[in-house]
Amino acid sequence: MDALAVSPNVLWVFAAICAALLCASAISALLARGAGRDGHRELRLRVRSWWLMVAVFAAALTLHRNLTLIFFAFVSFLALKEYLSLIPTRRSDRRVLFWAYLTIPAQYVWVGMEWYGMFIIFLPVYVFLFLPLRMVLVGETTEFLRAAGTLHWGLMTTVFSISHVAFLLVLPEARNPVAGGAGLVLYLVLLTESNDIAQYLWGKSLGRRKILPKVSPNKTWAGFLGGVVTVTVLAVMLAPYLTPLDPLHAGVAGALVGTGGFVGDVVISAVKRDIGVKDSGALIPGHGGILDRIDSLTYTAPLLFHYLRYLSF
Amino acid sequence: MIRALRWLFFAVVARLIVLVVLGLNVRHRERLPTSGPAIIVGNHNSHLDTLVLMTLLPLGLLPRVRPVAAADYFLGKGLLSWFAINIVGILPLERRPVRGMDPLAACSSALTQGDILILYPEGTRGEPEELGAFKSGIAHLAARCPEAQTIPVYMKGLGKALPKGEGLLVPFFCDVFVGEALRCDGNRRTYMASLQAAYEALAQEAGDRRPLRVTAMPPT
């Protein structure tokens, strides 16, 4: 894939995203006019941040394959850093944490080499075995299990899961003639983020019965089901332009993203509740931290990747 | 040449380390000074503290910004000394002055010229993520230059990223809380008390509860 050699379908879908964002900007501007100076400030910030994120993502995805890989490696780095800054870490583990950061470039190099075997076992097997060894060499046994467990959970979520988005990019182009790997990445990310937004909107407008009141008091059954239906419809509509899926398989993919996205969201909510913070950070105005934005992706990326790989590759 | 190197270091290297490798969450950024004379007071846990405080200020102010640093630590060690003086632009402070010499002379003359000083009243980096006792030298300085405003800044997380005695930087997001400006009206005791209160409020905002001790003030 050479510079700007992405399929025109990918560019058309980005154009459609821009149109949707224009609508969102217009609606938030109208709402703000009705509500006075500070009204809907959060919404305006949120839409503005969406514009920026879409611009960066579009540039990273369309300019060059390696740029896309570096972009997702950087997302993993920001997410892991945010996670390690939130959880309690032991001072004696400084060097262990440094090794944990080094797994990021390694994991994305396996993706760049299209070395599936190494990509899929590196973190769950080799890193899982190596980091406790490094901790033993330090010799601190107080809170050992908690330190080893929380570190590995963080790596699986922020590096292993997210790197699946990048591996979609390097799947053989020939099996997805309509849009190539970039089309699959866009399909996954667009469905996941639409699901987040759809669940929020359905929940705000119709939501009454709480689904998991102890973990996430704002999540309702209407939000969850509305999101799943919306994203299933969207998945079927987009599939012919971006994927090799037939309508039935695309519908299942949509339901998978809708359900997985919800689970990823509430799992990260449970982690934040455990730590005692509302947002994971303040990196993205109106959204919170990077983990708040990619929480659902930590579930949808591996789920959709293995579903697609089983069906088509 | 040296000035260009200094600018380049803070425009590129320091900003890369502080904003990309580390990452800052800054609360109340609007309280930072836009011109001198001013004393920025920081809690000291790491060599990164100075890089962070200098990155908070716009590059245009760089020629005016002088971190006050221990003469015994930074002077006379070859490359470190060259780097501290020319690139970081430190103002050396004698931590154990001999009788009859005025250790604050350089600081107060810099303030008179309208410079912005960065000062760590704990005097040393101390234990990681612990707030040590404040020494009262800062009150003497503020009393001499009543036109200089004092801005307390509380930093959290840098002692995890690069604590004293470690050479390996481990990335962490760090929180920075900027307090409201104070001035010294001549009474050093009330100045120290309000500085202490400002720090306690910032630590509380950061979710920390750290008793702050102030070194006994010598009789005036």
XYZ file of C-alpha atoms in Angstrom:
533
model
C 0.000 0.000 0.000
C 1.616 3.218 -1.144
C 0.917 6.771 -0.087
C -2.785 7.596 -0.386
C -3.426 4.286 -2.079
C -6.405 3.515 0.135
C -9.557 2.473 -1.593
C -11.944 5.277 -2.600
C -14.594 3.591 -0.439
C -12.564 4.475 2.667
C -12.451 8.122 1.600
C -16.215 8.135 0.906
C -16.927 6.790 4.363
C -14.737 9.508 5.863
C -16.722 12.046 3.857
C -19.923 10.619 5.353
C -18.412 10.873 8.857
C -17.612 14.545 8.211
C -21.205 15.125 7.103
C -22.465 13.519 10.327
C -20.080 15.649 12.386
C -21.289 18.788 10.592
C -24.825 17.895 11.683
C -23.588 17.350 15.246
C -21.820 20.740 15.223
C -24.945 22.439 13.898
C -27.178 20.798 16.529
C -24.829 21.664 19.371
C -24.589 25.275 18.134
C -28.416 25.514 18.008
C -28.755 24.000 21.492
C -26.142 26.406 22.828
C -28.007 29.423 21.405
C -31.158 28.400 23.219
C -29.475 27.654 26.516
C -27.315 30.718 27.198
C -23.630 31.185 27.707
C -22.546 28.053 29.582
C -25.262 25.749 28.275
C -24.199 22.486 26.685
C -20.527 23.383 27.075
C -19.676 19.698 27.579
C -21.454 18.777 24.335
C -19.676 21.504 22.365
C -16.298 20.385 23.746
C -17.140 16.806 22.935
C -18.060 17.530 19.305
C -14.948 19.657 18.858
C -12.794 16.826 20.191
C -14.525 14.424 17.777
C -13.477 16.628 14.855
C -9.876 16.534 16.008
C -9.880 12.780 16.627
C -11.456 12.048 13.233
C -8.902 14.306 11.512
C -5.943 12.597 13.188
C -7.374 9.120 12.604
C -8.127 9.874 8.941
C -4.609 11.178 8.352
C -3.041 8.198 10.106
C -5.167 5.693 8.221
C -4.916 7.116 4.704
C -1.352 8.442 4.420
C 0.854 5.392 4.971
C 0.585 1.881 6.402
C 3.467 2.378 8.858
C 1.982 5.665 10.005
C -1.196 3.807 10.932
C 0.829 1.281 12.951
C 2.730 4.064 14.743
C -0.577 5.807 15.472
C -2.056 2.736 17.164
C 1.219 2.048 19.013
C 0.972 5.599 20.354
C -2.646 5.031 21.391
C -1.482 1.923 23.286
C 1.309 3.937 24.905
C -1.070 6.697 26.053
C -3.568 4.158 27.363
C -0.960 2.099 29.239
C 0.561 5.264 30.699
C -2.851 6.450 31.837
C -3.588 3.037 33.379
C -0.243 2.832 35.199
C -0.679 6.406 36.463
C -4.076 5.508 37.936
C -3.313 2.215 39.659
C -1.070 1.967 42.712
C 2.352 0.719 41.631
C 5.277 -0.381 43.791
C 8.341 1.798 43.706
C 10.507 -1.321 43.433
C 8.827 -2.192 40.124
C 10.149 0.827 38.190
C 12.317 -1.323 35.957
C 9.531 -3.852 35.490
C 7.210 -1.052 34.319
C 9.879 0.106 31.905
C 9.954 -3.394 30.380
C 6.169 -3.284 30.175
C 6.412 -0.101 28.064
C 8.975 -1.803 25.801
C 6.434 -4.488 24.871
C 4.539 -1.836 22.865
C 7.114 -1.318 20.094
C 7.758 -5.072 20.006
C 4.069 -5.955 19.624
C 3.591 -3.453 16.773
C 6.761 -4.680 15.053
C 5.198 -8.164 14.935
C 2.141 -6.533 13.349
C 4.336 -4.719 10.816
C 6.068 -8.038 9.979
C 2.617 -9.625 9.547
C 3.898 -12.356 11.912
C 0.569 -13.600 13.270
C 2.008 -16.437 15.393
C 4.232 -14.106 17.399
C 1.606 -11.332 17.543
C -0.943 -13.642 19.127
C 1.277 -15.268 21.801
C 3.824 -12.573 22.647
C 1.841 -10.821 25.413
C -0.324 -13.690 26.704
C 2.620 -16.116 26.883
C 6.112 -14.628 26.774
C 5.458 -11.308 28.503
C 3.150 -13.054 30.983
C 6.041 -15.346 31.921
C 8.815 -12.750 31.761
C 7.511 -9.837 33.859
C 7.006 -11.876 37.075
C 10.551 -13.209 36.594
C 11.818 -9.630 36.404
C 9.847 -8.848 39.573
C 11.380 -11.822 41.373
C 14.835 -10.548 40.435
C 13.966 -7.287 42.216
C 13.107 -9.403 45.247
C 10.136 -7.492 46.706
C 7.372 -9.943 47.695
C 4.920 -7.608 49.467
C 1.892 -7.131 47.180
C 3.641 -9.267 44.537
C 0.497 -10.904 43.186
C -1.431 -7.640 42.998
C 1.455 -5.943 41.163
C 1.939 -8.794 38.683
C -1.802 -9.220 38.127
C -2.685 -5.568 37.614
C 0.278 -5.031 35.285
C -0.627 -7.968 33.083
C -4.302 -6.982 32.969
C -3.258 -3.502 31.844
C -0.993 -4.846 29.100
C -3.677 -7.194 27.786
C -6.215 -4.373 27.640
C -4.157 -1.477 26.367
C -1.554 -3.228 24.196
C -2.771 -6.708 23.219
C -6.397 -5.760 22.517
C -5.658 -2.469 20.783
C -2.961 -4.028 18.589
C -5.746 -6.150 17.025
C -7.017 -2.992 15.322
C -3.597 -2.629 13.719
C -3.460 -6.277 12.647
C -6.710 -5.806 10.678
C -4.712 -3.407 8.513
C -2.152 -6.012 7.447
C -4.602 -8.809 6.662
C -4.199 -9.838 2.985
C -5.686 -7.151 0.715
C -6.755 -9.721 -1.860
C -9.413 -11.150 0.478
C -11.077 -7.755 0.867
C -11.000 -6.272 -2.642
C -13.550 -3.533 -1.865
C -11.463 -1.647 0.711
C -8.415 -3.643 1.924
C -7.110 -3.613 5.487
C -7.809 0.096 5.947
C -11.481 -0.615 5.216
C -11.612 -3.222 7.985
C -9.948 -0.854 10.481
C -12.412 1.883 9.593
C -15.343 -0.578 9.836
C -14.310 -1.639 13.358
C -13.544 1.833 14.697
C -16.610 3.480 13.127
C -18.988 0.781 14.414
C -17.451 0.875 17.899
C -17.628 4.651 18.258
C -21.132 4.819 16.703
C -22.206 2.220 19.236
C -20.886 4.382 22.092
C -22.782 7.400 20.782
C -25.955 5.447 19.954
C -26.057 3.825 23.417
C -25.650 7.264 24.992
C -28.396 8.857 22.873
C -30.902 5.998 23.301
C -30.180 5.905 27.032
C -30.628 9.675 27.406
C -33.895 9.795 25.465
C -35.672 6.543 26.425
C -33.623 4.977 29.204
C -35.411 4.128 32.417
C -34.531 0.688 33.782
C -30.940 0.537 34.955
C -28.938 -2.368 33.639
C -25.919 -2.446 36.002
C -26.693 0.103 38.732
C -23.737 -0.878 40.931
C -21.124 -0.457 38.220
C -22.438 2.265 35.952
C -25.604 4.002 37.200
C -26.182 5.850 33.909
C -26.434 2.720 31.752
C -29.956 1.571 30.915
C -31.548 -1.338 29.068
C -32.932 1.043 26.435
C -29.456 2.450 25.818
C -27.897 -0.981 25.500
C -30.561 -2.501 23.224
C -30.986 0.672 21.170
C -27.228 0.745 20.616
C -27.072 -2.893 19.540
C -29.937 -2.458 17.049
C -28.528 0.801 15.648
C -25.027 -0.570 15.180
C -26.361 -3.808 13.644
C -28.240 -1.810 11.018
C -25.163 0.346 10.410
C -22.958 -2.761 10.123
C -25.205 -4.258 7.426
C -25.340 -0.959 5.533
C -21.572 -0.379 5.563
C -20.427 -3.970 4.971
C -20.552 -3.976 1.144
C -18.333 -0.877 0.975
C -15.717 -1.839 3.562
C -15.736 -5.617 4.148
C -16.130 -8.990 2.415
C -19.105 -9.846 4.710
C -22.549 -10.801 3.393
C -25.575 -9.117 5.045
C -26.250 -11.934 7.535
C -22.621 -12.104 8.704
C -22.473 -8.318 8.838
C -25.532 -8.263 11.084
C -23.839 -10.674 13.484
C -20.699 -8.486 13.373
C -22.842 -5.479 14.325
C -24.443 -7.308 17.249
C -20.993 -8.466 18.348
C -19.663 -4.889 18.325
C -22.770 -3.562 20.091
C -22.562 -6.127 22.888
C -18.756 -6.178 23.150
C -18.596 -2.381 23.169
C -21.052 -2.243 26.042
C -19.058 -4.809 28.026
C -15.742 -3.009 27.415
C -17.329 0.226 28.595
C -18.690 -1.205 31.862
C -15.505 -3.181 32.591
C -13.410 0.009 32.443
C -16.160 1.710 34.514
C -15.729 -0.980 37.167
C -11.959 -0.420 37.160
C -12.422 3.357 37.566
C -14.939 2.782 40.355
C -12.478 0.474 42.094
C -9.726 3.093 41.872
C -12.135 5.868 42.839
C -11.967 8.203 39.828
C -14.716 9.418 37.504
C -12.608 9.926 34.396
C -9.402 8.092 33.583
C -7.678 11.358 32.690
C -8.102 14.777 31.103
C -6.411 14.244 27.743
C -9.476 14.705 25.506
C -11.661 17.725 26.394
C -15.289 16.687 26.940
C -14.447 12.976 26.858
C -12.033 12.472 29.773
C -8.949 10.362 29.310
C -7.853 8.102 26.473
C -9.122 5.020 28.341
C -12.577 6.611 28.523
C -12.555 6.852 24.732
C -11.113 3.428 23.865
C -12.747 1.369 26.645
C -15.211 -0.267 24.264
C -12.488 -0.858 21.661
C -10.593 -3.077 24.104
C -13.416 -5.610 23.680
C -14.622 -4.997 20.147
C -11.153 -5.101 18.523
C -10.199 -8.691 19.415
C -13.805 -9.910 19.054
C -14.379 -8.497 15.568
C -10.830 -9.364 14.461
C -11.176 -13.058 15.249
C -14.698 -13.154 13.841
C -13.500 -11.679 10.526
C -10.381 -13.820 10.470
C -12.435 -16.992 11.003
C -14.932 -16.098 8.276
C -12.812 -14.553 5.561
C -9.053 -14.942 6.054
C 24.776 30.425 20.171
C 24.259 29.240 23.752
C 20.973 31.155 23.870
C 19.818 29.396 20.717
C 20.815 26.025 22.198
C 18.892 26.851 25.359
C 15.824 27.836 23.344
C 16.097 24.668 21.244
C 16.434 22.489 24.330
C 13.287 23.890 25.930
C 11.310 24.183 22.685
C 12.009 20.610 21.571
C 13.682 18.254 24.071
C 12.036 19.472 27.282
C 8.591 19.704 25.666
C 8.967 16.234 24.152
C 9.883 14.738 27.532
C 7.290 16.642 29.529
C 4.327 16.629 27.134
C 4.762 13.381 25.181
C 6.782 10.960 27.305
C 5.170 12.120 30.545
C 2.002 14.106 29.873
C 0.591 16.776 32.190
C -2.831 17.496 33.635
C -2.621 21.167 34.573
C -5.297 22.658 36.848
C -5.685 26.515 36.972
C -3.106 27.242 34.269
C -4.445 30.824 34.069
C -2.891 31.588 37.471
C 0.659 31.347 36.085
C 2.538 34.653 35.786
C 2.680 36.327 32.389
C 5.590 38.569 33.306
C 8.229 39.079 35.993
C 9.162 39.711 38.678
C 7.754 36.556 40.161
C 8.757 33.595 42.298
C 7.352 30.242 41.240
C 7.447 27.951 44.244
C 7.455 24.212 43.658
C 7.533 21.048 45.717
C 10.716 19.188 44.833
C 10.806 15.452 44.147
C 12.676 15.019 40.901
C 15.021 16.649 38.411
C 11.962 16.695 36.147
C 10.310 19.364 38.354
C 12.337 22.139 36.764
C 11.638 20.891 33.221
C 7.913 20.769 34.003
C 7.746 24.244 35.559
C 9.737 25.732 32.692
C 7.494 24.037 30.116
C 4.397 25.540 31.758
C 5.600 29.029 30.878
C 5.520 30.284 27.276
C 8.808 30.121 25.343
C 8.800 33.894 25.009
C 9.473 34.191 28.746
C 12.388 31.734 28.625
C 15.182 34.362 28.796
C 13.579 35.669 32.013
C 13.210 32.304 33.778
C 15.921 31.318 36.281
C 15.675 28.158 38.389
C 17.417 28.606 41.731
C 19.635 25.560 42.314
C 22.084 24.309 44.929
C 25.593 25.559 44.169
C 27.210 22.581 45.933
C 25.316 20.073 43.759
C 25.366 21.697 40.343
C 28.604 23.689 40.182
C 32.013 22.257 39.442
C 31.020 18.876 38.020
C 32.169 19.271 34.400
C 29.383 18.584 31.938
C 26.571 18.776 34.515
C 27.791 22.170 35.612
C 28.016 23.443 32.007
C 24.513 22.163 31.267
C 23.014 23.587 34.462
C 24.505 27.041 33.958
C 24.140 27.487 30.199
C 21.138 25.435 29.123
C 18.932 25.314 32.210
C 20.158 28.777 33.202
C 20.325 28.153 36.942
C 20.951 30.792 39.553
C 23.332 29.072 41.995
C 22.436 29.304 45.679
C 24.913 28.573 48.481
C 23.082 26.193 50.806
C 25.665 26.668 53.612
C 26.805 30.276 53.327
C 29.883 31.433 55.200
C 29.524 34.192 57.752
C 29.124 37.679 56.368
C 28.068 36.675 52.866
C 24.545 37.289 51.551
C 23.297 34.068 49.940
C 20.202 35.735 48.477
C 22.001 38.656 46.754
C 21.896 37.068 43.273
C 18.233 36.081 43.654
C 17.034 39.488 44.770
C 18.983 41.305 42.056
C 17.455 38.961 39.438
C 13.992 39.807 40.791
C 14.801 43.498 40.640
C 15.574 43.038 36.938
C 12.128 41.506 36.469
C 13.151 37.847 36.240
C 10.961 34.873 37.132
C 12.642 32.629 39.695
C 11.843 28.976 40.250
C 12.461 28.046 43.850
C 12.117 24.880 45.911
C 11.819 25.877 49.585
C 12.262 22.246 50.662
C 15.893 22.761 49.657
C 16.297 19.206 48.338
C 14.374 16.569 46.402
C 13.972 14.375 49.478
C 11.939 11.196 49.540
C 9.867 10.482 46.413
C 6.333 11.935 46.570
C 6.840 13.360 50.075
C 6.549 17.032 50.949
C 9.405 18.082 53.245
C 9.703 21.065 55.565
C 9.874 24.498 53.913
C 12.932 26.559 54.753
C 12.299 30.196 55.498
C 14.837 31.682 53.058
C 12.029 32.310 50.588
C 10.320 34.639 53.073
C 13.487 36.740 53.330
C 13.625 36.961 49.541
C 9.939 37.841 49.178
C 10.214 40.480 51.911
C 13.115 42.136 50.059
C 11.182 42.243 46.768
C 7.589 43.109 47.679
C 6.722 43.777 44.015
C 7.368 40.129 43.111
C 4.335 37.858 43.288
C 4.737 34.315 44.593
C 2.914 31.522 42.764
C 2.749 28.176 44.573
C 2.690 25.118 42.287
C 2.024 21.609 43.532
C 3.290 18.741 41.359
C 2.307 15.124 41.770
C 3.690 12.006 40.095
C 7.141 13.219 39.062
C 8.761 11.441 42.001
C 7.379 8.236 40.494
C 8.705 9.016 37.016
C 12.256 9.926 38.054
C 12.960 9.829 41.802
C 16.199 10.900 43.457
C 19.018 8.444 42.849
C 17.478 6.855 39.730
C 18.703 7.354 36.186
C 15.861 5.603 34.352
C 12.810 7.659 33.430
C 9.544 5.691 33.577
C 6.578 7.454 31.910
C 3.632 8.505 34.098
C 0.985 11.174 33.662
C 1.646 13.928 36.204
C -0.742 16.377 37.846
C 0.103 20.045 38.277
C -1.981 22.345 40.502
C -1.299 26.075 40.286
C -2.235 28.161 43.320
C -3.256 31.816 43.615
C -0.530 34.442 43.702
C 0.672 35.707 47.102
C 2.654 38.777 48.035
C 4.824 39.572 51.018
C 3.796 42.784 52.799
C 6.931 42.732 54.937
C 5.789 40.312 57.605
C 7.689 37.109 56.940
C 5.692 35.044 59.418
C 2.324 35.763 57.814
C 3.893 35.194 54.389
C 5.186 31.748 55.440
C 1.819 30.924 57.006
C -0.101 31.857 53.861
C 2.344 29.906 51.685
C 1.847 26.920 53.923
C -1.935 27.307 53.771
C -1.778 27.585 49.976
C 0.199 24.341 49.781
C -2.165 22.532 52.097
C -5.110 23.619 49.945
C -3.355 22.473 46.743
C -2.393 19.126 48.296
C -5.993 18.649 49.355
C -7.217 19.480 45.853
C -4.774 16.848 44.583
C -6.272 14.320 46.987
C -3.182 14.234 49.220
C -3.022 14.954 52.908
C 0.477 15.875 53.860
C 1.309 17.774 57.014
C 3.659 20.549 56.064
C 6.277 21.678 58.528
C 7.930 25.059 58.309
C 11.449 25.491 59.576
C 11.518 27.725 62.647
C 11.873 31.362 61.666
C 14.940 33.085 63.141
C 14.161 36.149 65.303
C 13.937 39.224 63.118
